């Protein structure tokens, strides 16, 4: 009996010792090796396709009633697409959080002026709607053009899977050499969160479409630009763009 008690005492001490030994810390890793998203601010990109014969009527109605919508949340910009999409408008809305957007949508659904004066008239004019949720890349911020007027190019890049950890450095260099050399003004660089993934949008501003064409000819002869673009292109799947004119009521124009 004494031996049996001693056995249980030793077994209990061994168990206590095992429990007291700390397990090695689980190693941590991040999907992205670059700067992380540190706040909840995001941008909703909206694209509306308008029935061709109602394009002018839609723009007129929106110009007259947009104040009913901007009373609820911040509009960054509203553009009419000239090249790269016919009878199309593109607009960007800013939200501090998904909860804020949900509350805005709920408020709009209960706003009789918005519904009666705008939505009930505008929706029949559209053939389709699309939206995406975007974050500014960590090294970009919204920068208004140096003056009003001009044209905007929305350049869209479908990158290889892996996110900024894979292509972020090369893409940053490609944009940076153009802005740093004075070739173009970047209003913002955005990375997709909802919608097509691994997609980057760059919103450029030029004084005119002809200025854009001249700048592209000049920059394509710049060895620094060529080298940066070639490195970034190694991670590129496809790309497309639109040339847009700001509407008179657009905050950025």
Tab-separated table of C-alpha atoms in Angstrom:
chain	number	residue	atom	x	y	z
A	1	UNK	CA	0.000	0.000	0.000
A	2	UNK	CA	2.872	2.390	0.878
A	3	UNK	CA	4.487	1.695	-2.507
A	4	UNK	CA	1.212	2.357	-4.289
A	5	UNK	CA	0.811	5.739	-2.566
A	6	UNK	CA	4.377	6.684	-3.485
A	7	UNK	CA	3.686	5.784	-7.099
A	8	UNK	CA	0.667	8.114	-7.276
A	9	UNK	CA	2.613	10.951	-5.578
A	10	UNK	CA	5.385	10.705	-8.159
A	11	UNK	CA	2.898	10.512	-11.026
A	12	UNK	CA	1.130	13.633	-9.733
A	13	UNK	CA	4.399	15.576	-9.473
A	14	UNK	CA	5.347	14.551	-13.028
A	15	UNK	CA	1.990	15.737	-14.367
A	16	UNK	CA	2.350	19.102	-12.583
A	17	UNK	CA	5.820	19.521	-14.064
A	18	UNK	CA	4.547	18.814	-17.580
A	19	UNK	CA	1.743	21.362	-17.201
A	20	UNK	CA	4.137	23.998	-15.928
A	21	UNK	CA	6.400	23.739	-18.978
A	22	UNK	CA	5.436	26.482	-21.451
A	23	UNK	CA	4.690	25.456	-25.002
A	24	UNK	CA	6.843	27.150	-27.617
A	25	UNK	CA	5.223	30.272	-29.101
A	26	UNK	CA	3.347	29.722	-32.339
A	27	UNK	CA	5.199	31.576	-35.098
A	28	UNK	CA	3.229	34.439	-36.669
A	29	UNK	CA	3.216	35.401	-40.320
A	30	UNK	CA	1.440	37.929	-42.512
A	31	UNK	CA	0.047	37.314	-45.974
A	32	UNK	CA	1.344	40.737	-47.010
A	33	UNK	CA	4.967	41.668	-46.410
A	34	UNK	CA	4.248	45.359	-47.017
A	35	UNK	CA	2.476	47.972	-44.888
A	36	UNK	CA	-0.835	46.775	-43.436
A	37	UNK	CA	-4.290	48.366	-43.694
A	38	UNK	CA	-4.536	50.220	-40.380
A	39	UNK	CA	-8.004	51.775	-40.549
A	40	UNK	CA	-11.496	50.978	-41.737
A	41	UNK	CA	-11.881	53.656	-44.411
A	42	UNK	CA	-12.830	52.216	-47.782
A	43	UNK	CA	-14.106	53.440	-51.124
A	44	UNK	CA	-17.049	52.071	-53.049
A	45	UNK	CA	-16.591	52.205	-56.817
A	46	UNK	CA	-19.916	52.289	-58.668
A	47	UNK	CA	-20.392	51.877	-62.404
A	48	UNK	CA	-23.785	52.443	-64.034
A	49	UNK	CA	-24.634	51.594	-67.611
A	50	UNK	CA	-27.342	53.893	-68.953
A	51	UNK	CA	-29.830	53.147	-71.701
A	52	UNK	CA	-28.378	55.038	-74.706
A	53	UNK	CA	-31.434	57.141	-75.459
A	54	UNK	CA	-31.704	58.193	-71.792
A	55	UNK	CA	-28.070	59.144	-71.152
A	56	UNK	CA	-28.650	62.923	-71.235
A	57	UNK	CA	-31.819	62.654	-69.147
A	58	UNK	CA	-30.031	60.575	-66.490
A	59	UNK	CA	-27.151	63.032	-66.187
A	60	UNK	CA	-29.574	65.966	-65.934
A	61	UNK	CA	-31.633	64.279	-63.222
A	62	UNK	CA	-28.513	63.289	-61.263
A	63	UNK	CA	-27.132	66.822	-61.481
A	64	UNK	CA	-30.375	68.223	-60.085
A	65	UNK	CA	-30.870	65.662	-57.296
A	66	UNK	CA	-27.371	64.529	-56.256
A	67	UNK	CA	-27.642	66.709	-53.121
A	68	UNK	CA	-30.237	64.268	-51.790
A	69	UNK	CA	-27.587	61.534	-51.893
A	70	UNK	CA	-24.589	63.525	-50.658
A	71	UNK	CA	-26.612	64.530	-47.596
A	72	UNK	CA	-26.030	60.963	-46.373
A	73	UNK	CA	-22.357	60.245	-47.185
A	74	UNK	CA	-19.280	61.667	-48.894
A	75	UNK	CA	-18.972	61.655	-52.662
A	76	UNK	CA	-15.354	61.695	-53.894
A	77	UNK	CA	-16.034	62.060	-57.609
A	78	UNK	CA	-18.560	61.453	-60.360
A	79	UNK	CA	-17.537	61.035	-64.006
A	80	UNK	CA	-19.050	60.398	-67.411
A	81	UNK	CA	-17.067	57.832	-69.422
A	82	UNK	CA	-15.932	59.061	-72.845
A	83	UNK	CA	-13.675	56.210	-74.017
A	84	UNK	CA	-13.624	52.636	-72.736
A	85	UNK	CA	-17.346	52.456	-71.985
A	86	UNK	CA	-20.293	54.043	-73.785
A	87	UNK	CA	-23.283	55.543	-71.961
A	88	UNK	CA	-21.599	54.878	-68.638
A	89	UNK	CA	-20.978	56.801	-65.416
A	90	UNK	CA	-18.432	56.034	-62.706
A	91	UNK	CA	-18.506	57.362	-59.147
A	92	UNK	CA	-16.578	56.892	-55.901
A	93	UNK	CA	-18.073	57.056	-52.388
A	94	UNK	CA	-16.092	57.138	-49.140
A	95	UNK	CA	-17.061	55.264	-45.961
A	96	UNK	CA	-15.366	55.063	-42.577
A	97	UNK	CA	-16.621	51.519	-41.930
A	98	UNK	CA	-18.993	48.859	-43.192
A	99	UNK	CA	-21.332	49.753	-40.335
A	100	UNK	CA	-21.479	53.338	-41.579
A	101	UNK	CA	-22.318	52.199	-45.101
A	102	UNK	CA	-25.074	49.929	-43.771
A	103	UNK	CA	-26.594	52.809	-41.812
A	104	UNK	CA	-26.399	55.068	-44.880
A	105	UNK	CA	-28.162	52.494	-47.044
A	106	UNK	CA	-30.840	52.040	-44.383
A	107	UNK	CA	-31.370	55.803	-44.136
A	108	UNK	CA	-31.640	56.150	-47.918
A	109	UNK	CA	-34.275	53.411	-48.010
A	110	UNK	CA	-36.361	55.501	-45.595
A	111	UNK	CA	-35.772	58.866	-47.282
A	112	UNK	CA	-38.952	59.732	-49.215
A	113	UNK	CA	-37.331	62.602	-51.124
A	114	UNK	CA	-34.512	60.373	-52.361
A	115	UNK	CA	-36.901	57.614	-53.402
A	116	UNK	CA	-39.604	59.771	-54.976
A	117	UNK	CA	-37.479	62.461	-56.597
A	118	UNK	CA	-34.528	60.374	-57.757
A	119	UNK	CA	-34.515	56.577	-57.399
A	120	UNK	CA	-37.990	56.001	-58.824
A	121	UNK	CA	-37.007	58.010	-61.925
A	122	UNK	CA	-33.340	57.035	-62.309
A	123	UNK	CA	-33.551	53.245	-61.986
A	124	UNK	CA	-35.657	52.727	-65.152
A	125	UNK	CA	-32.993	54.660	-67.086
A	126	UNK	CA	-30.250	52.134	-66.220
A	127	UNK	CA	-29.474	48.855	-67.940
A	128	UNK	CA	-27.063	47.589	-65.245
A	129	UNK	CA	-25.150	48.530	-62.091
A	130	UNK	CA	-21.903	47.248	-60.608
A	131	UNK	CA	-19.859	48.023	-57.520
A	132	UNK	CA	-16.508	47.189	-55.933
A	133	UNK	CA	-15.021	47.862	-52.513
A	134	UNK	CA	-11.537	49.313	-52.630
A	135	UNK	CA	-8.865	50.398	-50.149
A	136	UNK	CA	-6.204	52.946	-50.898
A	137	UNK	CA	-2.863	51.165	-51.043
A	138	UNK	CA	-0.840	52.114	-47.921
A	139	UNK	CA	1.512	54.411	-49.836
A	140	UNK	CA	-1.254	56.396	-51.568
A	141	UNK	CA	-3.749	59.042	-50.521
A	142	UNK	CA	-6.435	61.015	-52.331
A	143	UNK	CA	-4.808	64.004	-54.011
A	144	UNK	CA	-6.989	66.428	-55.915
A	145	UNK	CA	-5.707	67.665	-59.295
A	146	UNK	CA	-3.737	70.927	-59.290
A	147	UNK	CA	-6.690	72.651	-60.968
A	148	UNK	CA	-10.260	71.976	-62.056
A	149	UNK	CA	-11.035	70.692	-65.513
A	150	UNK	CA	-9.082	68.225	-67.558
A	151	UNK	CA	-9.672	64.522	-68.048
A	152	UNK	CA	-9.288	61.466	-65.837
A	153	UNK	CA	-7.991	58.043	-66.758
A	154	UNK	CA	-9.051	55.055	-64.683
A	155	UNK	CA	-6.378	52.436	-65.382
A	156	UNK	CA	-7.226	48.954	-64.098
A	157	UNK	CA	-4.587	46.260	-63.618
A	158	UNK	CA	-5.402	42.623	-62.948
A	159	UNK	CA	-2.378	41.336	-61.068
A	160	UNK	CA	-1.219	37.786	-60.385
A	161	UNK	CA	-2.579	36.165	-57.186
A	162	UNK	CA	-0.669	36.825	-54.000
A	163	UNK	CA	-1.470	40.453	-53.339
A	164	UNK	CA	0.994	43.258	-52.581
A	165	UNK	CA	3.377	40.763	-50.993
A	166	UNK	CA	4.076	39.538	-54.529
A	167	UNK	CA	3.779	42.611	-56.760
A	168	UNK	CA	3.454	45.605	-54.423
A	169	UNK	CA	7.041	46.837	-54.583
A	170	UNK	CA	7.262	46.667	-58.371
A	171	UNK	CA	3.875	48.323	-58.866
A	172	UNK	CA	4.764	51.107	-56.426
A	173	UNK	CA	7.956	51.779	-58.371
A	174	UNK	CA	6.042	51.869	-61.662
A	175	UNK	CA	3.581	54.488	-60.375
A	176	UNK	CA	6.240	56.404	-58.492
A	177	UNK	CA	8.510	56.946	-61.472
A	178	UNK	CA	5.629	58.491	-63.440
A	179	UNK	CA	4.500	60.816	-60.663
A	180	UNK	CA	8.019	61.604	-59.499
A	181	UNK	CA	9.112	62.552	-63.003
A	182	UNK	CA	6.142	64.867	-63.478
A	183	UNK	CA	4.541	62.793	-66.221
A	184	UNK	CA	1.157	62.474	-64.526
A	185	UNK	CA	-0.838	63.300	-61.414
A	186	UNK	CA	-2.160	60.298	-59.470
A	187	UNK	CA	-5.450	61.102	-57.726
A	188	UNK	CA	-5.340	57.754	-55.934
A	189	UNK	CA	-4.182	54.142	-56.155
A	190	UNK	CA	-6.691	51.542	-54.962
A	191	UNK	CA	-6.548	47.808	-54.222
A	192	UNK	CA	-9.639	45.572	-54.425
A	193	UNK	CA	-11.317	44.071	-51.345
A	194	UNK	CA	-14.649	42.981	-52.854
A	195	UNK	CA	-15.188	42.378	-56.551
A	196	UNK	CA	-12.403	40.973	-58.761
A	197	UNK	CA	-9.500	40.246	-56.404
A	198	UNK	CA	-5.851	41.181	-56.981
A	199	UNK	CA	-7.007	44.190	-58.954
A	200	UNK	CA	-5.471	47.657	-58.745
A	201	UNK	CA	-7.017	50.876	-60.017
A	202	UNK	CA	-4.965	54.011	-60.637
A	203	UNK	CA	-6.922	57.224	-61.156
A	204	UNK	CA	-4.795	59.627	-63.220
A	205	UNK	CA	-5.469	63.271	-64.104
A	206	UNK	CA	-4.356	65.133	-67.241
A	207	UNK	CA	-5.121	68.598	-68.532
A	208	UNK	CA	-6.510	67.112	-71.747
A	209	UNK	CA	-6.664	63.912	-73.770
A	210	UNK	CA	-4.054	65.321	-76.128
A	211	UNK	CA	-1.726	66.089	-73.220
A	212	UNK	CA	-2.095	62.477	-72.078
A	213	UNK	CA	-1.168	61.238	-75.562
A	214	UNK	CA	1.913	63.505	-75.697
A	215	UNK	CA	3.040	62.464	-72.209
A	216	UNK	CA	2.749	58.785	-73.061
A	217	UNK	CA	4.935	59.243	-76.140
A	218	UNK	CA	7.559	61.068	-74.089
A	219	UNK	CA	7.493	58.746	-71.077
A	220	UNK	CA	7.797	55.638	-73.260
A	221	UNK	CA	11.194	56.938	-74.362
A	222	UNK	CA	12.339	57.389	-70.744
A	223	UNK	CA	14.581	54.467	-69.768
A	224	UNK	CA	13.544	54.776	-66.098
A	225	UNK	CA	9.867	54.412	-66.944
A	226	UNK	CA	10.502	51.555	-69.354
A	227	UNK	CA	12.522	49.626	-66.748
A	228	UNK	CA	9.918	50.107	-64.007
A	229	UNK	CA	7.017	49.134	-66.266
A	230	UNK	CA	8.816	46.018	-67.471
A	231	UNK	CA	9.433	44.865	-63.898
A	232	UNK	CA	5.806	45.491	-62.898
A	233	UNK	CA	4.501	43.799	-66.064
A	234	UNK	CA	6.029	40.516	-64.898
A	235	UNK	CA	3.201	40.324	-62.351
A	236	UNK	CA	0.455	41.553	-64.695
A	237	UNK	CA	-2.359	39.353	-66.024
A	238	UNK	CA	-4.372	41.957	-67.957
A	239	UNK	CA	-5.219	45.641	-67.999
A	240	UNK	CA	-7.860	48.052	-69.281
A	241	UNK	CA	-8.686	51.725	-68.960
A	242	UNK	CA	-11.322	54.415	-69.333
A	243	UNK	CA	-11.050	58.091	-70.163
A	244	UNK	CA	-13.603	60.133	-68.233
A	245	UNK	CA	-14.873	63.682	-67.884
A	246	UNK	CA	-15.914	64.951	-64.449
A	247	UNK	CA	-19.538	65.971	-64.031
A	248	UNK	CA	-20.193	69.572	-62.994
A	249	UNK	CA	-21.308	68.440	-59.518
A	250	UNK	CA	-18.285	66.178	-58.927
A	251	UNK	CA	-16.177	67.251	-55.896
A	252	UNK	CA	-13.037	66.219	-57.791
A	253	UNK	CA	-12.993	67.800	-61.245
